[in-house]
Amino acid sequence: MSANSVSYNEQGSVESGVDAAQENSSIPGSFSSGGAAFSLFSADCKKNEDLKEMLESNKESLKLEAMKRIVGLIAKGKNASELFPAVVKNVASKNIELKKLVYVYLVRYAEEQQDLALLSISTFQRALKDPNQLIRASALRVLSSIRVPIIVPIMMLAIKEAATDLSPYVRKTAAHAIQKLYSLDPDQKEHLIEVIEKLLKDKSTVKYLDIHTNMTKMLLLLLGNMGTDRWGDIDQKYKSKQKKLRLLTVVMAVSQLYWHLAPKHELSIITKSLVRLLRSHREVQYIVLQNIATMSIQRKGMFEPFMKSFYVRSTDATHIKTLKLEILTNLANEANISTILREFQTYVKSQDKAFAAATIQAIGRCATNISEVTDTCLNGLVLLLSNRDETVVAESVVVIKKLLQTQPSQHSDIIKHMAKLFDNITVPMARASILWLMGEYCEHVPKIAPDVLRKMAKTFTNEEDIVKLQIVNLAAKLYLTNSKQTKLLTQYILNLGKYDQNYDIRDRTRFIRQLIVPNEKSGALSKYARRILMAPKPAPVLQSAFKDRDRFQLGTLSHTLNSQASGYLELSDWPAVAPDQSVRNVEVVEPVRKQKNGNAVKVESRSESESGSESSSSESSSESGSELDSDSDSGTDQKKNTKPKPVQSKPVMKVRSTTEYKHKTLLLIIMTKYILIHIVLSISTQFFVNCMCSLLHLCVFLACQFDAVSWHVHVSLQASSPVFVPETSHELLHRMTGKGLSAQYRFTRQPCIYGNSMVSLQLTLSNSSDQALENIHISEKSSTGQNIHRFNAIERLEPQASVTVSMGVDFNDSTQAANFQLCTKEDEFSVSIQPAVGELLLPITMSEADFTKEQGKLMGMNESSATITMTPENVSSQSVNRKVVSVANIGVIPSSQENIYRFAGKTVSSGSLVLVSVALKDPDAVITINTEKTVIGSMLLRQFKTALTNSGP
């Protein structure tokens, strides 16, 4: 989510922004003092002063707390860009946690604060050599976020080194950085292709989908029936995308139905569904955003509560950014305009020039639609005229021109300011727009307009055609309003235009001459020259590009293309005459009833219109059915008067899970709504056909879903006791560091009694001093944020005494160390527990068939495999089992295959399945690990390789 930025001018243009503001202090509402000159709409110079002080303090804890708060602000969409100088000073911090948060901030704001980011370029280069893979990857992200051509060689070198990094995570980051470098400098294409080829040869599958996202389907077609495991993950990815596209079809069909037929207070149902789809693939986002853009024009209230969902992300493609911008502009009103404008002033500084230009147009639309901010937007756009980027300047001029047409007499100072900047503006459209303003409102700037014409006469032959046409128009209007000063200039320009190479300019020049310079050949039209050229022009209406898009039905190809596609059918009009009442008769079919002896009674179907007249027969039928269903041992009606048992309908499919029940219920609800709406409202036949087609897609989709749920039997993951419990203890606190207090910890490999997601640990605390230690406890503060269950405080530990306590730590399936403070009454000691990856698991048991089945689901990217050469003493079942379970807390699965050993476990925190198999092929062994936690799989694989190739115990 994009945050709001205070500074509006591009990097490096702050001074020019100040000069422009000071030079035009007479402009009403302009910002001309202090830091406010940098901002388009608002600024608060004292904002976040407490955070700045914390970042500049000497205490790491304060800096860390400040960065957590800043990252929290960013996550909430708040403005934190003004803190960039204070944050970037901490980029070289030795505190790993602080450095990670600083890099998170820099990745977000490096593109907007390029000058300051460049000052720390050497620090980022050093960070590429950091031992921590997360720091190396973050440094590469920051480098690739600084969109300055001067650092292209540095980025190229960094990507090449990262592509050969030992960490797959860093290599994956290098793959993502490739496209950023190419967009910055396409000339690097050949070098980048070499890097891509190297990444494609990588054995790790982490990067395959990153590079081949757009070629998935083609690869599947080329592979044909090869059936290789390597591409299984791509196949799954493609199927997943197909499911999401089916979901898109369903949501859009139901949305269309609600849009046309539902009461306004029920529209929030489809709003949430549409917004949720914005988390999907880019293609799905594009379709959904187009439909939301159309809806938001007519009913702003639908999407206003979800406004933050349409904030632009730096990773969005240009067409996605433009659509989000369109929606934000449609949602703008008096209540939220300040928030939206703060968001826009960040977008203006984007390196995506097409998006920056679209943002300026959006600001103009807001200024037109909401009169309260017209002056504010106008003066902010004037500040952009000093921008270094020609595209921004050109678009600003065009939008200012349109805004000034609404109130020209009140903005003569702005016209004067544009005239002063005219020599520095080189974009033809911008120059032409300024000249049009000068000519249209020349009476408001009588001293400046003739001087502009004088300058244009000098450069006329070198100007673009669009500028020449406006010079001719300016000359004609000044001739009519100020002939004394401009008569000769006008004649000179008309003579130049008469012989111009462009025939449009020649024709315009000759027409203007005959119109404004009367002679004996001039007709009656010359008497009306002033009324023709100086006629008041209607102010342009800045409208949404989606204003007329609703002529096509939502969710259709025609709506997406904004052009009628072949086969498109218009939605029929509401019927003028009510249809026959018989269409409201719906047959209710009752299921077949079955009794114990297998005989069945079929109840005839009746329509609703018949149900009332046949109520008596229904009752008698019910009684008859009850008698038949009652128990009868002798075949007679001896128990006719006994209370009959309730009739049970024959089940078609047994409901095996809550998920299936929900799917069936959802299907029933949607089907009922479609049918009832058709009956009650008597909608047109064509629309009903469209709806039923959509319903058919929905039925197929849901049927596939609960069929899979109905017949899939979940594997029972039964926890088991640990096969091996290591007695090895690890030092937590040395007695010298702890001033007599020492601590050791070990992993018990038992389920933690303090929480299902916690790893159980046992601490042994010893007092080697000659004095008793009091109030031994763990501080409430945890520097890494893990959830820690602390042991009860030990009130007193006598000299040379020891005590053993239990604690739990939720490592969140990560080997990141848990840092905390072990305290006594007088002292605090920073300690750290570093978990081995094998201690993050709990053993489970399952059958061999279940193991094979679950292993088949975790192929492709979820599989890590390696072939090793084992020492002779390790080639035995006892040795393999002993070494595997000593490395990881997993259970042994029985195997019917010789020389194949299987193990299973689940992660403590998330419960993700971890399957290990070792296949002995003397003298080699193939180790395979299947798990959704690919990082855990990779780390386990390395440890297993070391254990099985070690000749020791």
mmCIF file of C-alpha atoms in Angstrom, residues 103-362:
data_model
loop_
_atom_site.group_PDB
_atom_site.id
_atom_site.type_symbol
_atom_site.label_atom_id
_atom_site.label_comp_id
_atom_site.label_asym_id
_atom_site.label_seq_id
_atom_site.Cartn_x
_atom_site.Cartn_y
_atom_site.Cartn_z
ATOM 1 C CA TYR A 103 16.018 -1.782 4.721
ATOM 2 C CA VAL A 104 12.263 -2.325 4.713
ATOM 3 C CA TYR A 105 11.844 1.469 4.928
ATOM 4 C CA LEU A 106 14.478 2.151 2.260
ATOM 5 C CA VAL A 107 12.904 -0.267 -0.232
ATOM 6 C CA ARG A 108 9.678 1.731 0.137
ATOM 7 C CA TYR A 109 11.134 5.245 -0.200
ATOM 8 C CA ALA A 110 14.433 4.867 -2.108
ATOM 9 C CA GLU A 111 12.775 5.680 -5.430
ATOM 10 C CA GLU A 112 11.278 8.894 -4.048
ATOM 11 C CA GLN A 113 14.372 10.081 -2.127
ATOM 12 C CA GLN A 114 17.041 9.162 -4.643
ATOM 13 C CA ASP A 115 19.554 11.874 -3.776
ATOM 14 C CA LEU A 116 19.694 10.844 -0.120
ATOM 15 C CA ALA A 117 19.699 7.156 -0.999
ATOM 16 C CA LEU A 118 22.704 7.667 -3.283
ATOM 17 C CA LEU A 119 24.700 9.027 -0.349
ATOM 18 C CA SER A 120 24.515 5.583 1.257
ATOM 19 C CA ILE A 121 25.367 3.602 -1.865
ATOM 20 C CA SER A 122 28.658 2.365 -0.408
ATOM 21 C CA THR A 123 26.811 1.006 2.626
ATOM 22 C CA PHE A 124 24.480 -0.985 0.407
ATOM 23 C CA GLN A 125 27.448 -2.378 -1.485
ATOM 24 C CA ARG A 126 29.039 -3.551 1.758
ATOM 25 C CA ALA A 127 25.753 -5.091 2.830
ATOM 26 C CA LEU A 128 25.854 -7.301 -0.274
ATOM 27 C CA LYS A 129 28.685 -9.165 1.504
ATOM 28 C CA ASP A 130 26.848 -9.449 4.829
ATOM 29 C CA PRO A 131 26.747 -12.981 6.358
ATOM 30 C CA ASN A 132 22.974 -12.693 6.812
ATOM 31 C CA GLN A 133 21.126 -13.676 3.634
ATOM 32 C CA LEU A 134 18.184 -11.402 4.478
ATOM 33 C CA ILE A 135 20.497 -8.384 4.672
ATOM 34 C CA ARG A 136 22.129 -9.278 1.341
ATOM 35 C CA ALA A 137 18.768 -9.636 -0.322
ATOM 36 C CA SER A 138 17.415 -6.421 1.211
ATOM 37 C CA ALA A 139 20.475 -4.468 0.079
ATOM 38 C CA LEU A 140 19.921 -5.669 -3.478
ATOM 39 C CA ARG A 141 16.252 -4.637 -3.296
ATOM 40 C CA VAL A 142 17.218 -1.132 -2.179
ATOM 41 C CA LEU A 143 19.796 -0.806 -4.949
ATOM 42 C CA SER A 144 17.281 -1.868 -7.576
ATOM 43 C CA SER A 145 14.760 0.618 -6.153
ATOM 44 C CA ILE A 146 17.028 3.627 -6.773
ATOM 45 C CA ARG A 147 15.984 4.527 -10.299
ATOM 46 C CA VAL A 148 19.055 6.551 -11.302
ATOM 47 C CA PRO A 149 20.974 5.651 -14.479
ATOM 48 C CA ILE A 150 24.319 6.516 -12.897
ATOM 49 C CA ILE A 151 24.250 3.408 -10.693
ATOM 50 C CA VAL A 152 23.453 0.961 -13.505
ATOM 51 C CA PRO A 153 27.002 -0.512 -13.468
ATOM 52 C CA ILE A 154 26.771 -1.005 -9.697
ATOM 53 C CA MET A 155 23.374 -2.704 -10.025
ATOM 54 C CA MET A 156 24.670 -4.926 -12.836
ATOM 55 C CA LEU A 157 27.603 -6.077 -10.751
ATOM 56 C CA ALA A 158 25.381 -6.651 -7.711
ATOM 57 C CA ILE A 159 22.927 -8.782 -9.715
ATOM 58 C CA LYS A 160 25.727 -10.898 -11.186
ATOM 59 C CA GLU A 161 27.157 -11.579 -7.733
ATOM 60 C CA ALA A 162 23.729 -12.270 -6.226
ATOM 61 C CA ALA A 163 22.957 -14.724 -9.031
ATOM 62 C CA THR A 164 25.815 -16.907 -7.783
ATOM 63 C CA ASP A 165 25.046 -16.445 -4.086
ATOM 64 C CA LEU A 166 24.929 -19.572 -1.923
ATOM 65 C CA SER A 167 21.457 -18.635 -0.689
ATOM 66 C CA PRO A 168 18.502 -19.470 -2.995
ATOM 67 C CA TYR A 169 16.633 -16.563 -1.406
ATOM 68 C CA VAL A 170 19.284 -14.081 -2.578
ATOM 69 C CA ARG A 171 19.353 -15.659 -6.034
ATOM 70 C CA LYS A 172 15.587 -15.288 -6.199
ATOM 71 C CA THR A 173 15.959 -11.593 -5.303
ATOM 72 C CA ALA A 174 18.468 -11.270 -8.149
ATOM 73 C CA ALA A 175 15.857 -12.684 -10.544
ATOM 74 C CA HIS A 176 13.376 -10.024 -9.424
ATOM 75 C CA ALA A 177 15.991 -7.275 -9.817
ATOM 76 C CA ILE A 178 16.649 -8.192 -13.448
ATOM 77 C CA GLN A 179 13.411 -6.668 -14.738
ATOM 78 C CA LYS A 180 13.983 -3.490 -12.713
ATOM 79 C CA LEU A 181 17.430 -2.985 -14.212
ATOM 80 C CA TYR A 182 16.153 -3.685 -17.709
ATOM 81 C CA SER A 183 13.387 -1.085 -17.349
ATOM 82 C CA LEU A 184 16.012 1.425 -16.211
ATOM 83 C CA ASP A 185 18.555 0.625 -18.933
ATOM 84 C CA PRO A 186 17.448 -1.647 -21.834
ATOM 85 C CA ASP A 187 21.023 -1.566 -23.172
ATOM 86 C CA GLN A 188 21.945 -4.083 -20.477
ATOM 87 C CA LYS A 189 19.817 -6.716 -22.215
ATOM 88 C CA GLU A 190 22.687 -8.953 -23.361
ATOM 89 C CA HIS A 191 24.331 -9.018 -19.927
ATOM 90 C CA LEU A 192 21.028 -9.716 -18.246
ATOM 91 C CA ILE A 193 20.324 -12.622 -20.603
ATOM 92 C CA GLU A 194 23.591 -14.199 -19.453
ATOM 93 C CA VAL A 195 22.438 -13.895 -15.841
ATOM 94 C CA ILE A 196 19.039 -15.409 -16.699
ATOM 95 C CA GLU A 197 20.728 -18.356 -18.422
ATOM 96 C CA LYS A 198 22.797 -18.930 -15.313
ATOM 97 C CA LEU A 199 19.711 -18.810 -13.097
ATOM 98 C CA LEU A 200 17.897 -21.262 -15.358
ATOM 99 C CA LYS A 201 20.653 -23.795 -14.766
ATOM 100 C CA ASP A 202 20.212 -23.446 -11.012
ATOM 101 C CA LYS A 203 19.189 -26.665 -9.272
ATOM 102 C CA SER A 204 16.914 -24.767 -6.883
ATOM 103 C CA THR A 205 13.346 -24.465 -8.175
ATOM 104 C CA VAL A 206 12.595 -21.318 -6.198
ATOM 105 C CA LYS A 207 13.208 -19.067 -9.209
ATOM 106 C CA TYR A 208 11.561 -21.042 -11.988
ATOM 107 C CA LEU A 209 8.128 -19.509 -11.566
ATOM 108 C CA ASP A 210 9.559 -16.013 -11.078
ATOM 109 C CA ILE A 211 11.211 -16.123 -14.492
ATOM 110 C CA HIS A 212 8.638 -18.197 -16.364
ATOM 111 C CA THR A 213 5.394 -16.743 -15.059
ATOM 112 C CA ASN A 214 4.217 -15.618 -18.488
ATOM 113 C CA MET A 215 5.402 -18.761 -20.297
ATOM 114 C CA THR A 216 3.766 -21.384 -18.113
ATOM 115 C CA LYS A 217 1.138 -22.490 -20.588
ATOM 116 C CA MET A 218 3.601 -22.617 -23.490
ATOM 117 C CA LEU A 219 5.979 -24.788 -21.492
ATOM 118 C CA LEU A 220 3.184 -27.212 -20.641
ATOM 119 C CA LEU A 221 2.282 -27.544 -24.311
ATOM 120 C CA LEU A 222 5.901 -28.144 -25.279
ATOM 121 C CA LEU A 223 6.351 -30.757 -22.584
ATOM 122 C CA GLY A 224 3.402 -32.764 -23.858
ATOM 123 C CA ASN A 225 3.179 -36.105 -22.104
ATOM 124 C CA MET A 226 6.730 -36.184 -20.792
ATOM 125 C CA GLY A 227 5.355 -36.167 -17.253
ATOM 126 C CA THR A 228 8.616 -35.084 -15.661
ATOM 127 C CA ASP A 229 8.502 -34.193 -11.984
ATOM 128 C CA ARG A 230 10.438 -31.009 -12.592
ATOM 129 C CA TRP A 231 7.455 -29.348 -14.219
ATOM 130 C CA GLY A 232 4.845 -30.675 -11.843
ATOM 131 C CA ASP A 233 4.943 -27.478 -9.828
ATOM 132 C CA ILE A 234 4.375 -25.399 -12.977
ATOM 133 C CA ASP A 235 1.388 -27.557 -13.838
ATOM 134 C CA GLN A 236 -0.037 -26.973 -10.377
ATOM 135 C CA LYS A 237 0.557 -23.240 -10.758
ATOM 136 C CA TYR A 238 -1.278 -23.217 -14.080
ATOM 137 C CA LYS A 239 -4.222 -25.143 -12.619
ATOM 138 C CA SER A 240 -4.323 -22.727 -9.699
ATOM 139 C CA LYS A 241 -4.540 -19.799 -12.099
ATOM 140 C CA GLN A 242 -7.359 -21.517 -13.985
ATOM 141 C CA LYS A 243 -9.285 -21.893 -10.726
ATOM 142 C CA LYS A 244 -8.826 -18.207 -9.975
ATOM 143 C CA LEU A 245 -10.087 -17.294 -13.432
ATOM 144 C CA ARG A 246 -13.159 -19.457 -12.844
ATOM 145 C CA LEU A 247 -13.657 -17.690 -9.549
ATOM 146 C CA LEU A 248 -13.421 -14.363 -11.383
ATOM 147 C CA THR A 249 -16.160 -15.503 -13.766
ATOM 148 C CA VAL A 250 -18.420 -16.488 -10.906
ATOM 149 C CA VAL A 251 -17.890 -13.275 -8.943
ATOM 150 C CA MET A 252 -18.430 -11.063 -11.990
ATOM 151 C CA ALA A 253 -21.636 -12.931 -12.940
ATOM 152 C CA VAL A 254 -23.086 -12.556 -9.450
ATOM 153 C CA SER A 255 -21.900 -8.918 -9.304
ATOM 154 C CA GLN A 256 -23.698 -8.168 -12.542
ATOM 155 C CA LEU A 257 -26.864 -9.689 -11.142
ATOM 156 C CA TYR A 258 -26.690 -7.670 -7.936
ATOM 157 C CA TRP A 259 -25.760 -4.492 -9.837
ATOM 158 C CA HIS A 260 -28.953 -4.603 -11.886
ATOM 159 C CA LEU A 261 -31.429 -6.109 -9.450
ATOM 160 C CA ALA A 262 -30.358 -5.898 -5.807
ATOM 161 C CA PRO A 263 -31.393 -3.091 -3.412
ATOM 162 C CA LYS A 264 -28.649 -0.593 -2.698
ATOM 163 C CA HIS A 265 -28.153 -1.736 0.877
ATOM 164 C CA GLU A 266 -27.184 -5.227 -0.346
ATOM 165 C CA LEU A 267 -24.476 -4.095 -2.759
ATOM 166 C CA SER A 268 -21.813 -4.315 -0.046
ATOM 167 C CA ILE A 269 -21.911 -8.088 -0.578
ATOM 168 C CA ILE A 270 -20.348 -7.843 -4.038
ATOM 169 C CA THR A 271 -18.073 -4.962 -2.973
ATOM 170 C CA LYS A 272 -16.136 -7.137 -0.544
ATOM 171 C CA SER A 273 -15.860 -9.956 -3.076
ATOM 172 C CA LEU A 274 -14.532 -7.659 -5.801
ATOM 173 C CA VAL A 275 -11.998 -6.020 -3.499
ATOM 174 C CA ARG A 276 -10.810 -9.428 -2.322
ATOM 175 C CA LEU A 277 -10.032 -10.372 -5.941
ATOM 176 C CA LEU A 278 -7.473 -7.531 -6.068
ATOM 177 C CA ARG A 279 -5.077 -9.858 -4.251
ATOM 178 C CA SER A 280 -5.063 -12.201 -7.230
ATOM 179 C CA HIS A 281 -3.030 -12.253 -10.435
ATOM 180 C CA ARG A 282 -2.422 -9.110 -12.446
ATOM 181 C CA GLU A 283 -4.799 -10.243 -15.191
ATOM 182 C CA VAL A 284 -7.615 -10.715 -12.687
ATOM 183 C CA GLN A 285 -6.837 -7.343 -11.086
ATOM 184 C CA TYR A 286 -7.120 -5.640 -14.474
ATOM 185 C CA ILE A 287 -10.605 -6.999 -15.184
ATOM 186 C CA VAL A 288 -11.876 -6.326 -11.666
ATOM 187 C CA LEU A 289 -10.496 -2.782 -11.550
ATOM 188 C CA GLN A 290 -12.112 -1.951 -14.886
ATOM 189 C CA ASN A 291 -15.500 -2.999 -13.586
ATOM 190 C CA ILE A 292 -14.988 -1.188 -10.281
ATOM 191 C CA ALA A 293 -14.032 1.969 -12.203
ATOM 192 C CA THR A 294 -17.373 1.830 -14.021
ATOM 193 C CA MET A 295 -19.332 1.125 -10.836
ATOM 194 C CA SER A 296 -17.602 3.835 -8.812
ATOM 195 C CA ILE A 297 -18.845 6.565 -11.171
ATOM 196 C CA GLN A 298 -22.496 5.841 -10.410
ATOM 197 C CA ARG A 299 -22.248 4.628 -6.799
ATOM 198 C CA LYS A 300 -19.274 6.023 -4.917
ATOM 199 C CA GLY A 301 -20.563 4.862 -1.585
ATOM 200 C CA MET A 302 -20.009 1.222 -2.526
ATOM 201 C CA PHE A 303 -16.225 1.415 -2.539
ATOM 202 C CA GLU A 304 -15.410 4.419 -0.371
ATOM 203 C CA PRO A 305 -14.916 2.261 2.782
ATOM 204 C CA PHE A 306 -12.280 0.274 0.854
ATOM 205 C CA MET A 307 -10.395 3.292 -0.499
ATOM 206 C CA LYS A 308 -7.016 2.107 0.804
ATOM 207 C CA SER A 309 -7.335 -1.043 -1.298
ATOM 208 C CA PHE A 310 -6.910 1.172 -4.373
ATOM 209 C CA TYR A 311 -3.702 2.860 -3.235
ATOM 210 C CA VAL A 312 -0.987 2.318 -5.821
ATOM 211 C CA ARG A 313 1.888 -0.037 -5.034
ATOM 212 C CA SER A 314 5.358 0.518 -6.430
ATOM 213 C CA THR A 315 5.258 -2.995 -7.924
ATOM 214 C CA ASP A 316 2.017 -2.419 -9.855
ATOM 215 C CA ALA A 317 2.134 -2.338 -13.651
ATOM 216 C CA THR A 318 1.301 0.944 -15.365
ATOM 217 C CA HIS A 319 -2.156 -0.163 -16.510
ATOM 218 C CA ILE A 320 -2.993 -1.309 -12.971
ATOM 219 C CA LYS A 321 -1.740 1.985 -11.517
ATOM 220 C CA THR A 322 -3.836 3.972 -13.981
ATOM 221 C CA LEU A 323 -6.996 2.057 -13.113
ATOM 222 C CA LYS A 324 -6.457 2.502 -9.371
ATOM 223 C CA LEU A 325 -5.867 6.199 -9.990
ATOM 224 C CA GLU A 326 -9.119 6.384 -11.933
ATOM 225 C CA ILE A 327 -11.044 4.781 -9.071
ATOM 226 C CA LEU A 328 -9.496 7.050 -6.422
ATOM 227 C CA THR A 329 -10.483 10.071 -8.507
ATOM 228 C CA ASN A 330 -14.040 8.776 -8.848
ATOM 229 C CA LEU A 331 -14.258 8.277 -5.074
ATOM 230 C CA ALA A 332 -13.016 11.784 -4.233
ATOM 231 C CA ASN A 333 -15.415 13.989 -2.280
ATOM 232 C CA GLU A 334 -15.238 16.848 0.216
ATOM 233 C CA ALA A 335 -14.655 14.451 3.108
ATOM 234 C CA ASN A 336 -11.739 12.436 1.724
ATOM 235 C CA ILE A 337 -10.152 14.817 -0.796
ATOM 236 C CA SER A 338 -7.294 15.833 1.529
ATOM 237 C CA THR A 339 -6.272 12.201 1.943
ATOM 238 C CA ILE A 340 -6.486 11.511 -1.777
ATOM 239 C CA LEU A 341 -4.478 14.603 -2.704
ATOM 240 C CA ARG A 342 -1.704 13.618 -0.281
ATOM 241 C CA GLU A 343 -1.624 10.256 -2.023
ATOM 242 C CA PHE A 344 -1.506 11.915 -5.455
ATOM 243 C CA GLN A 345 1.459 14.100 -4.575
ATOM 244 C CA THR A 346 3.454 10.903 -4.043
ATOM 245 C CA TYR A 347 2.398 9.520 -7.416
ATOM 246 C CA VAL A 348 3.518 12.652 -9.258
ATOM 247 C CA LYS A 349 7.127 11.809 -8.355
ATOM 248 C CA SER A 350 6.890 8.329 -9.857
ATOM 249 C CA GLN A 351 9.515 7.336 -12.403
ATOM 250 C CA ASP A 352 6.675 5.944 -14.485
ATOM 251 C CA LYS A 353 6.065 9.050 -16.583
ATOM 252 C CA ALA A 354 2.788 7.899 -18.081
ATOM 253 C CA PHE A 355 1.446 7.311 -14.584
ATOM 254 C CA ALA A 356 2.774 10.672 -13.329
ATOM 255 C CA ALA A 357 1.019 12.433 -16.230
ATOM 256 C CA ALA A 358 -2.219 10.579 -15.477
ATOM 257 C CA THR A 359 -1.939 11.677 -11.835
ATOM 258 C CA ILE A 360 -1.743 15.327 -12.863
ATOM 259 C CA GLN A 361 -4.865 14.870 -14.949
ATOM 260 C CA ALA A 362 -6.549 13.293 -11.936
#
